[in-house]
Tab-separated table of C-alpha atoms and ligand atoms in Angstrom:
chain	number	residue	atom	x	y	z
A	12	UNK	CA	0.000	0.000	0.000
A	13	UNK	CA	1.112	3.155	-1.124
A	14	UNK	CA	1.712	6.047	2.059
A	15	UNK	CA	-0.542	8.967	2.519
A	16	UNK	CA	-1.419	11.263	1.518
A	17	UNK	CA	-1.203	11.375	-1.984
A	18	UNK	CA	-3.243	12.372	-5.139
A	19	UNK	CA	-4.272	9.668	-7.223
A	20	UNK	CA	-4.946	9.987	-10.543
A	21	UNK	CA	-7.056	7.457	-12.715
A	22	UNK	CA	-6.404	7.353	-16.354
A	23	UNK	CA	-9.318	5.537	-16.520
A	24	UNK	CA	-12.088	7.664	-15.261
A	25	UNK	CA	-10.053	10.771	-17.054
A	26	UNK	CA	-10.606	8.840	-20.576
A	27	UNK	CA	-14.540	9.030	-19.752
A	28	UNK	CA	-13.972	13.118	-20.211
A	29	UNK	CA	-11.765	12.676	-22.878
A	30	UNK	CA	-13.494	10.213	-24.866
A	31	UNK	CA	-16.457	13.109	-24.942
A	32	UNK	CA	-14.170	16.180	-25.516
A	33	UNK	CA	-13.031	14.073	-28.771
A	34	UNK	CA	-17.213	13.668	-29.458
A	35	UNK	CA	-17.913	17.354	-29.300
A	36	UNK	CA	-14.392	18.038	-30.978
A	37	UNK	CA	-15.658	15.404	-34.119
A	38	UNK	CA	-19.261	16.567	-33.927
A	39	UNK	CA	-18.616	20.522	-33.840
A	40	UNK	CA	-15.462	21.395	-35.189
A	41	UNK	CA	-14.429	23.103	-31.920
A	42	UNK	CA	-10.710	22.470	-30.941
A	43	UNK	CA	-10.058	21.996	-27.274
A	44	UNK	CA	-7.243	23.567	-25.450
A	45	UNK	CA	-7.029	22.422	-21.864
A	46	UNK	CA	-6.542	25.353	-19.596
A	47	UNK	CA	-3.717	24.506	-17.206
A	48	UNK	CA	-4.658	26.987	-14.606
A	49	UNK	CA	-7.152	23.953	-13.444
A	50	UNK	CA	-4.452	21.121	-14.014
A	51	UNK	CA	-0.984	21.004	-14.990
A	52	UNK	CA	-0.035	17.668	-13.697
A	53	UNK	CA	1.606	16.583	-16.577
A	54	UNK	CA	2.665	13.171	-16.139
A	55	UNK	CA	-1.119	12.195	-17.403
A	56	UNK	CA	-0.436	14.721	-20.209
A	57	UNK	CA	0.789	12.063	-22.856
A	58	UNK	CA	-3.493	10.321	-22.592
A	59	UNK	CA	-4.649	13.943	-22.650
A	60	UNK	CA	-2.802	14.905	-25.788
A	61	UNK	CA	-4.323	12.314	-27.767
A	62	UNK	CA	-7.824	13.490	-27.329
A	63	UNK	CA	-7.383	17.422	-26.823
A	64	UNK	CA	-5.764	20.368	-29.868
A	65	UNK	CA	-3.155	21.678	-27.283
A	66	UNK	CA	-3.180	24.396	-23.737
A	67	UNK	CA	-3.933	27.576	-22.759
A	68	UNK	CA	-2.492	29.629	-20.161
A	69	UNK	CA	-2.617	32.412	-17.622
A	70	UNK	CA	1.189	33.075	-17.057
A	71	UNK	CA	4.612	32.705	-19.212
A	72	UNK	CA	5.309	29.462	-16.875
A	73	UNK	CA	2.205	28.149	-17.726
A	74	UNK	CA	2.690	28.637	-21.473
A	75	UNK	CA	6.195	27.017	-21.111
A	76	UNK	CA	4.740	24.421	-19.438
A	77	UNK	CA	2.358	23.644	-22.436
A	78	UNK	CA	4.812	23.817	-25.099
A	79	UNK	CA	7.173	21.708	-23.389
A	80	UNK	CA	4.700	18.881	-21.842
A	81	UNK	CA	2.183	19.239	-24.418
A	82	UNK	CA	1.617	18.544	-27.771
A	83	UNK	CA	-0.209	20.768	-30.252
A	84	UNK	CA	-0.937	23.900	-29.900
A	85	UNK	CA	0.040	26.908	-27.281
A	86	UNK	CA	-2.151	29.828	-26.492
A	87	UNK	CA	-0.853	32.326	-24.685
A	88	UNK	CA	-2.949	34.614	-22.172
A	89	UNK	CA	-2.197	36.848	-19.652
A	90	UNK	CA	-4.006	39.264	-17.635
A	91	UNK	CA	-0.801	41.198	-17.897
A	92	UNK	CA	2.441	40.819	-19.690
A	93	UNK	CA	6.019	42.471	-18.329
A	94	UNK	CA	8.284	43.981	-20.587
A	95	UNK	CA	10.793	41.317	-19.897
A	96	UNK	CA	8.607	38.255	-20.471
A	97	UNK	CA	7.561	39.282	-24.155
A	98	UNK	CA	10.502	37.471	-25.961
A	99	UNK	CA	9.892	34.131	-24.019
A	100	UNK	CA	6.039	34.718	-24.616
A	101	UNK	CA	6.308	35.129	-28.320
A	102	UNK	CA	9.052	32.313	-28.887
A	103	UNK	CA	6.794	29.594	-26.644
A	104	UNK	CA	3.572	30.416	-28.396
A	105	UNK	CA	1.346	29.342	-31.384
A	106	UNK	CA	-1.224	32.557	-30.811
A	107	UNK	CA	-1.627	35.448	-28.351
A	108	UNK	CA	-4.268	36.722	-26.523
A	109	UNK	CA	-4.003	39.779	-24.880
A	110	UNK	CA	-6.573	40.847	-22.319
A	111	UNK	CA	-6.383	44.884	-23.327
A	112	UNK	CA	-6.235	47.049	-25.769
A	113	UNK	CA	-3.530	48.831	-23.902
A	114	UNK	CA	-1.637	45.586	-23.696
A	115	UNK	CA	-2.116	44.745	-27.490
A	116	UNK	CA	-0.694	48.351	-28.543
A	117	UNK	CA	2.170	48.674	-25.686
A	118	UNK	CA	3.199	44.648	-27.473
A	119	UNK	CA	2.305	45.224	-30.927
A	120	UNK	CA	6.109	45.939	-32.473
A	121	UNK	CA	7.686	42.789	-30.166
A	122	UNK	CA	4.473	40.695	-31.526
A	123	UNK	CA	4.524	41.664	-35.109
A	124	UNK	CA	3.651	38.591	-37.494
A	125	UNK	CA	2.128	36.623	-34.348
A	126	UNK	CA	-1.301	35.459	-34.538
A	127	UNK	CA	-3.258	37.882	-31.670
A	128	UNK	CA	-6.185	37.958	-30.205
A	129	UNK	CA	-7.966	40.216	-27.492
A	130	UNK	CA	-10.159	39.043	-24.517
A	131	UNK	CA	-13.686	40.259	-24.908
A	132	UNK	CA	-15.619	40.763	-21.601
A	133	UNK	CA	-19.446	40.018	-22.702
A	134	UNK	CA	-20.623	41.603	-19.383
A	135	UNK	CA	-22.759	38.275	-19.143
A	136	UNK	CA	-21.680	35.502	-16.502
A	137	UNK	CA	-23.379	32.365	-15.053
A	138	UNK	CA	-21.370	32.489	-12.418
A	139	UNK	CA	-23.320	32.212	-8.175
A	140	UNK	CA	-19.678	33.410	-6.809
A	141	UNK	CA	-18.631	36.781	-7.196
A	142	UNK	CA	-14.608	35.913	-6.431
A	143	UNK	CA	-14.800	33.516	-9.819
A	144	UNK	CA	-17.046	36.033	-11.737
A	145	UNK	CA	-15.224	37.473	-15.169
A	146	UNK	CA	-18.172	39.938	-15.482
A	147	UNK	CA	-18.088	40.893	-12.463
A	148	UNK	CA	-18.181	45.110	-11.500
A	149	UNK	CA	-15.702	47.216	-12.435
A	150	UNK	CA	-14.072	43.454	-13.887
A	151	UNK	CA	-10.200	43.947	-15.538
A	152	UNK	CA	-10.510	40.959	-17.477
A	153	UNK	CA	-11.013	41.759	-21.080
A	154	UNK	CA	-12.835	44.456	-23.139
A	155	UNK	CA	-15.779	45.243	-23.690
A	156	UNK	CA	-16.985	47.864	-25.736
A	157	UNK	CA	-17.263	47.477	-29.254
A	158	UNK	CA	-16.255	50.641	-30.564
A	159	UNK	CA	-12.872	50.522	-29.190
A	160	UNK	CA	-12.101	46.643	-30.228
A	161	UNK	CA	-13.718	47.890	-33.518
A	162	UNK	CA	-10.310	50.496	-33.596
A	163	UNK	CA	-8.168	47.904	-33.527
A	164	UNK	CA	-9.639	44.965	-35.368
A	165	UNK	CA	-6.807	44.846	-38.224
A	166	UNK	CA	-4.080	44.050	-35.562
A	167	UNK	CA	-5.911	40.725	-34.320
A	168	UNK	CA	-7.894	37.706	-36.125
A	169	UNK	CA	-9.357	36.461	-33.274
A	170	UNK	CA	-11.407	36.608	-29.552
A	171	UNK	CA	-11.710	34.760	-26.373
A	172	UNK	CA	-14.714	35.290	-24.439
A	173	UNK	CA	-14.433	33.582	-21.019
A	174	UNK	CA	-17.483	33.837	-19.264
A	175	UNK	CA	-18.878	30.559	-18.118
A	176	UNK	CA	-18.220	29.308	-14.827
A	177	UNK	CA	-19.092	25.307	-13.985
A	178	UNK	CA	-21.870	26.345	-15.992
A	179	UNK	CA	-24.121	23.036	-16.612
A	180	UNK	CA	-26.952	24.309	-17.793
A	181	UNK	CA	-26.904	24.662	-21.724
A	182	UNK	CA	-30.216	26.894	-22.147
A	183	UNK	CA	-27.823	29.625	-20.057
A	184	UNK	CA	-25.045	28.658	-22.413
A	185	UNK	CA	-26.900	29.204	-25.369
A	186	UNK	CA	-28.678	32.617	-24.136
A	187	UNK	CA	-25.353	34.160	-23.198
A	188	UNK	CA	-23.836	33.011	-26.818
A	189	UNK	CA	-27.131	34.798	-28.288
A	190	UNK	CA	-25.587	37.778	-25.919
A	191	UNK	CA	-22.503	37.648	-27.564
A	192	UNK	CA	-23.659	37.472	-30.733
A	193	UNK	CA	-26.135	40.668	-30.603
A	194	UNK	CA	-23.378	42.818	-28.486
A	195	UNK	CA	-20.079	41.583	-31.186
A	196	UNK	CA	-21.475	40.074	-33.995
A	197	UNK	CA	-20.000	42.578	-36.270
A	198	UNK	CA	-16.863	41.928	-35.209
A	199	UNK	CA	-16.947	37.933	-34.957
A	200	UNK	CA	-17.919	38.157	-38.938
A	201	UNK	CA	-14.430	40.085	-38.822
A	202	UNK	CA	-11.974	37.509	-37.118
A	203	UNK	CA	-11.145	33.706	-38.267
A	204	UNK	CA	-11.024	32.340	-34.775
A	205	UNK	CA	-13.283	32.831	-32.050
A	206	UNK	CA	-12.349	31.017	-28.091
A	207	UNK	CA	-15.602	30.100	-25.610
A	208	UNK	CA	-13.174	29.868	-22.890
A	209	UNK	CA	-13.607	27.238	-20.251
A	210	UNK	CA	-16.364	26.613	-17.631
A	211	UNK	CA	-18.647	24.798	-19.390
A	212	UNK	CA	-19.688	21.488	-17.522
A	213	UNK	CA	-19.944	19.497	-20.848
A	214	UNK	CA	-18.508	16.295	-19.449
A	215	UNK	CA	-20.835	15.992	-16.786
A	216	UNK	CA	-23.868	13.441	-17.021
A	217	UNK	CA	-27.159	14.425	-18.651
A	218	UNK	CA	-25.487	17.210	-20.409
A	219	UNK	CA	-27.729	17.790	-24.159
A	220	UNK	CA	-24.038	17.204	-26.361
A	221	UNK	CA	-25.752	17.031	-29.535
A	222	UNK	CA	-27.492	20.906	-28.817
A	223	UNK	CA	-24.141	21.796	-27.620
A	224	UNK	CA	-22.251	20.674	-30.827
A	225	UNK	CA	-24.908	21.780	-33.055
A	226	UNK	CA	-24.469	25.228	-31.208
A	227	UNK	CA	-20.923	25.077	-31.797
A	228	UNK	CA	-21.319	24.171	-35.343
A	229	UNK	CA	-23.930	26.860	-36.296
A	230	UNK	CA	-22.037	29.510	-34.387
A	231	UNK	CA	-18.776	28.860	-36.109
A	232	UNK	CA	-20.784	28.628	-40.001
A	233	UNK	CA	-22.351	32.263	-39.590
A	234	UNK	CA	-19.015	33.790	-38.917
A	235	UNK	CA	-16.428	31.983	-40.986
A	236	UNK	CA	-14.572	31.208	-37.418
A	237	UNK	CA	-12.510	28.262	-35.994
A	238	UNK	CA	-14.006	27.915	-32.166
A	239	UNK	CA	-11.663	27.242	-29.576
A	240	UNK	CA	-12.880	25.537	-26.400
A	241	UNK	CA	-10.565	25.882	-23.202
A	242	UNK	CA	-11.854	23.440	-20.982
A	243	UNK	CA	-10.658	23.280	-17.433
A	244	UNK	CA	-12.447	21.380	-14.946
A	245	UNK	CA	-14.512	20.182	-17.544
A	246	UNK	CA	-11.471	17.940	-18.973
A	247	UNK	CA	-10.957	16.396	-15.549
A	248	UNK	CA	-13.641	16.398	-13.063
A	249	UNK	CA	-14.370	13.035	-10.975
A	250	UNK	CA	-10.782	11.953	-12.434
A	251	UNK	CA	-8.684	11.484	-8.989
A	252	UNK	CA	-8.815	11.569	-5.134
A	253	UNK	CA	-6.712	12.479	-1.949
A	254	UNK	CA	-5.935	9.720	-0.339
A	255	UNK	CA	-5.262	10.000	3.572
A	256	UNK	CA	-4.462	8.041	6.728
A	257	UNK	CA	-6.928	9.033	10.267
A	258	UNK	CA	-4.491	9.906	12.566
A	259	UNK	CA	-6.474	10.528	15.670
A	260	UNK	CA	-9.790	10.439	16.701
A	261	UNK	CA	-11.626	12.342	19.410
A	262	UNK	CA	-15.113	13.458	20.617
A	263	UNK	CA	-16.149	16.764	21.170
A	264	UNK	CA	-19.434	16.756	21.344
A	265	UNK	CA	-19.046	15.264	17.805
A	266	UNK	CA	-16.945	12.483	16.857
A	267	UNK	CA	-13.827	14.016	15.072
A	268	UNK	CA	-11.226	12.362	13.017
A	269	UNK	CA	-7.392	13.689	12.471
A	270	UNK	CA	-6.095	13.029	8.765
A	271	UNK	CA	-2.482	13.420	7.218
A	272	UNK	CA	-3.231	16.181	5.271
A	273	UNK	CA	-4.753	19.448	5.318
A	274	UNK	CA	-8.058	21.464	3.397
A	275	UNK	CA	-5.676	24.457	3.805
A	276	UNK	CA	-2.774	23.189	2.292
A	277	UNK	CA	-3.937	20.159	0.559
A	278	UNK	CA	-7.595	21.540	-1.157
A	279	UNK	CA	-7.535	24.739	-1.231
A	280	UNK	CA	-9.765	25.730	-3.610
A	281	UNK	CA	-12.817	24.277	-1.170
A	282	UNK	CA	-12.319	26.586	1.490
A	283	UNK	CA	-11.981	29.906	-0.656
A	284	UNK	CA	-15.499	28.368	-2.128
A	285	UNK	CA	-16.192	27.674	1.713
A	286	UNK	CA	-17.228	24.541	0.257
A	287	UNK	CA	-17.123	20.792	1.753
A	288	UNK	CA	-14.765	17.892	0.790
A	289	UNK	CA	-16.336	14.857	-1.327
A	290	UNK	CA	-16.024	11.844	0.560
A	291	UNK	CA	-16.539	8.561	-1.735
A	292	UNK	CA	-20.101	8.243	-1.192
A	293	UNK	CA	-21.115	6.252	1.425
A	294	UNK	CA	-23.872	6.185	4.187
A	295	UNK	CA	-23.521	4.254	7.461
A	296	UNK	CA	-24.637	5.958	10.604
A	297	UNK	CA	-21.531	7.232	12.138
A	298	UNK	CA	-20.855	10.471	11.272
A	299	UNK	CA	-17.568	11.791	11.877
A	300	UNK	CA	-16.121	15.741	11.199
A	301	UNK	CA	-12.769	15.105	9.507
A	302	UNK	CA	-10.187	17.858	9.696
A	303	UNK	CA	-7.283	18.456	8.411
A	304	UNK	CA	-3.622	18.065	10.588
A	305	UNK	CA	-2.731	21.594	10.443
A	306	UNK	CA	-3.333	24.355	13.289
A	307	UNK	CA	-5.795	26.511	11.229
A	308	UNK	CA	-8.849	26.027	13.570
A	309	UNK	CA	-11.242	25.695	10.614
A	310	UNK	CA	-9.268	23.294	8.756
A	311	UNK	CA	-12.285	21.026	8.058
A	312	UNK	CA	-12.699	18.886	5.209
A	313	UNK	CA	-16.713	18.669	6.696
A	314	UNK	CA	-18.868	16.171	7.560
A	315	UNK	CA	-19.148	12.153	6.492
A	316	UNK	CA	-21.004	8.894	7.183
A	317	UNK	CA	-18.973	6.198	7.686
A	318	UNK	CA	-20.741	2.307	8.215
A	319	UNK	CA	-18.292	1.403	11.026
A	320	UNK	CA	-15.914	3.615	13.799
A	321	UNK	CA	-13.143	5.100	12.921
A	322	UNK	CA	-10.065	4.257	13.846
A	323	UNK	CA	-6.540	5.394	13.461
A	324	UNK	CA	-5.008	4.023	10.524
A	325	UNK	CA	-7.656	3.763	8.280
A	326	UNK	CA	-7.962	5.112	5.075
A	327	UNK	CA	-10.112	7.691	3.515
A	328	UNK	CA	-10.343	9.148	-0.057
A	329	UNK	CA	-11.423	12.612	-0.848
A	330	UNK	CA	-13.047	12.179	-4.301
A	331	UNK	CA	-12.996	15.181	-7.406
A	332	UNK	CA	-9.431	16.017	-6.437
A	333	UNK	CA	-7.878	17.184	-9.768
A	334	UNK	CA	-9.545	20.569	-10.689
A	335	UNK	CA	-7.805	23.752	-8.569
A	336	UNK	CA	-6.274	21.011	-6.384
A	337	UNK	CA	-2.908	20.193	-7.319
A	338	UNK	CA	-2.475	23.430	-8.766
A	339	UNK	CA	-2.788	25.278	-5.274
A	340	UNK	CA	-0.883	22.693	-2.881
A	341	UNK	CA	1.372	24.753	-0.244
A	342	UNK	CA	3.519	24.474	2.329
A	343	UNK	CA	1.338	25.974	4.828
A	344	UNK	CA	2.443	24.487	8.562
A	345	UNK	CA	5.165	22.422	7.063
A	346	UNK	CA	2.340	19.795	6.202
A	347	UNK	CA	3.797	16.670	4.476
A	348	UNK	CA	3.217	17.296	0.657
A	349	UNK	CA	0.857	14.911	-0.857
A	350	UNK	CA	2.568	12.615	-3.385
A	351	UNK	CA	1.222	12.174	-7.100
A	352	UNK	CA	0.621	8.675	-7.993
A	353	UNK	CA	-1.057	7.751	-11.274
A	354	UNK	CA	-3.776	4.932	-12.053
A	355	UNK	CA	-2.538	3.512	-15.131
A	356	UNK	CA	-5.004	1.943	-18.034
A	357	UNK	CA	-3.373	-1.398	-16.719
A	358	UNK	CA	-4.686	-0.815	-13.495
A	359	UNK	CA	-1.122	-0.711	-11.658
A	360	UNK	CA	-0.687	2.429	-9.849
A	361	UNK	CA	2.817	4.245	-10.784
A	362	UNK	CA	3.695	6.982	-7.786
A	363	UNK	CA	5.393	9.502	-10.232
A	364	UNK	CA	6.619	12.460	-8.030
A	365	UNK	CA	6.984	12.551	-4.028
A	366	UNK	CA	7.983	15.698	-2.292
A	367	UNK	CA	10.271	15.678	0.547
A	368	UNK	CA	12.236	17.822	3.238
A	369	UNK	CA	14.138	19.410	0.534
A	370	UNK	CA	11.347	20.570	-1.596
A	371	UNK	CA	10.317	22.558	1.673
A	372	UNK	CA	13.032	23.746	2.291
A	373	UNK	CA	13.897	25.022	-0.957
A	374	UNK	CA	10.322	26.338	-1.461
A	375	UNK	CA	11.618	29.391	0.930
A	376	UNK	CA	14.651	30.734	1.925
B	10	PLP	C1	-10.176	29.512	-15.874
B	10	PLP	C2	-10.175	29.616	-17.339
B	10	PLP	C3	-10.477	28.499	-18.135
B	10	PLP	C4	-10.843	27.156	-17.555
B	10	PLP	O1	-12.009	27.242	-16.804
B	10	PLP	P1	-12.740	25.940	-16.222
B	10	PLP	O2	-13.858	26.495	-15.419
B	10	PLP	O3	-11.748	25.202	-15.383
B	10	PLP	O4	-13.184	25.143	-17.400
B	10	PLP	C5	-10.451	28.660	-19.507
B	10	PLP	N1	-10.139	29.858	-20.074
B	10	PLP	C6	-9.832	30.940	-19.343
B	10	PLP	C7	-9.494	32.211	-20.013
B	10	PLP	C8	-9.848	30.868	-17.953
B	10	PLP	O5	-9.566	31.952	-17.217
């Protein structure tokens, strides 16, 4: 048995998303980039890049990333550029998309003969949480009025709009598209590639994919465009775990169990969301708050059913562990790192990184 904690990462239950990102990319004529902002655990990356067009990025490590790790194609998008990361940017990437017009004009010289895009801001979001909300007020991430993009439409062929957020419903999809297409659609007939961005939840179950593709499709035939989808959490949702050891067990009024890890350090993502942990689903009648090892008082992974006791040394897996996870691990409270171990399509289970003294050490110094 491997030791916790680690991630685990099953090839197998990642093909199930990628098997239906190569439907939509067969049935639409979308290419997908996935956006490593989500994921960048790239020892899986070799399965992903049979089934997906390339990456897209926030940051110039994140584009390097994707070019080396990768294959395909490399967009690269930052909120904001520096001066001195322009010459890596433009040597590591396949297109640009800049986020202002400021940023497209202050980089237009260094970018000459690159393919460039801008970042459109629709002012439309399905997004419940205002933190994860590109429309947000007073939002810096992308442009949004027409007359100004209109200005500067012969130094770009293309525009991301990123403005879904785990959106799942398609009907909102589709109504925010029609948005897009009454507020730009002079300009999309005016460009030869067009990105939907990421955070739509077309991998999960139930979701209409022949409306979706046909969407995509239709879209992309009334403006002459090649669509881009970026999917995130999309391309690996339900795909790994965290697996961890209890460590101690107490009651306090409620029964509480100690684990090797830590929401903090370990997930993140969760606790900005103020969201629980899933636990692999299960429903006995002991319930148990588990929390994580570190000192933070509300370092609570939440509340589970369990069919027996707990007891120290027994194992529990955190389930949906890939999106924002990895991604965000820190070395808050000196917390053991979690290893990486992947599920191959064989079934064995490969540990392919593990993280030690030294890499805490050298994180600081
Ligand atoms: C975050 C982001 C994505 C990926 O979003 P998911 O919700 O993980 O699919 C794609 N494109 C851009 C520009 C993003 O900022």
């Amino acid at each position: 048995m491997l030791k916790t904690p680690y991630y685990l990462i099953d090839k197998q239950k990642l093909l199930c998303n990628l098997e239906i990102i190569r439907t939509v990319r067969e049935q639409s004529g979308a290419k997908a980039l996935l956006a490593l902002k989500c994921f960048a655990t790239w020892s899986v990356f070799d399965l992903m890049q049979e089934y997906m067009d390339g990456t897209t990025s926030s940051s110039l490590f994140e584009l390097k990333l994707g070019r080396q790790k990768f294959a395909g194609e490399t967009h690269a998008y930052s909120v904001a550029w520096a001066d001195d990361e322009i010459d890596e940017m433009v040597e590591n990437c396949d297109k640009i998309i800049f986020n202002t017009i400021g940023q497209l004009q202050r980089y237009a010289a260094a970018t000459e003969g690159k393919i460039r895009g801008l970042r459109v801001n629709p002012q439309v979001s399905s997004s419940e949480f205002i933190i994860a909300d590109p429309a947000r007020p007073f939002s810096r991430l992308g442009e949004w009025d027409a007359s100004k993009i209109e200005a500067v439409i012969e130094q770009i062929s293309g525009f991301m709009f990123h403005n879904n957020c785990e959106n799942s419903d398609f009907a909102l999809f589709d109504q925010m598209l029609n948005t897009i297409e009454e507020r730009f659609g002079h300009l999309l007939h005016k460009v030869s590639w067009v990105s939907l961005g990421g955070g739509i939840h077309f991998t999960g179950e139930g979701y209409p994919l022949d409306k979706f593709c046909a969407r995509l499709k239709q879209f992309s035939e009334q403006y002459g465009v090649q669509v881009y989808l970026e999917p995130g959490e999309a391309a690996i949702t339900l795909s790994s775990s965290l697996e961890v050891t209890v460590l101690d067990t107490l009651f306090n009024g409620k029964n509480l169990a100690v684990v090797d890890s830590s929401i903090e350090a370990h997930m993140l993502d969760l606790l900005i969301y103020r969201q629980d942990a899933k636990m692999a689903p299960c429903d006995g009648e002991h319930r148990y708050m588990v929390c994580g090892k570190s000192c933070l008082a509300g370092d609570i992974f939440g509340e589970f059913n369990f069919d027996r006791p707990l007891a120290i040394g027994d194992r529990l897996s955190f389930i949906d562990a890939a999106g924002y996870t990895m991604v965000k691990k820190n070395w808050f409270n000196g917390v053991k790192m979690p290893a990486i171990a992947v599920r191959q399509l064989d079934g064995s289970v490969e540990v392919v990184r593990e993280f030690t003294f030294n890499d805490y050490l050298s994180s600081l110094s």
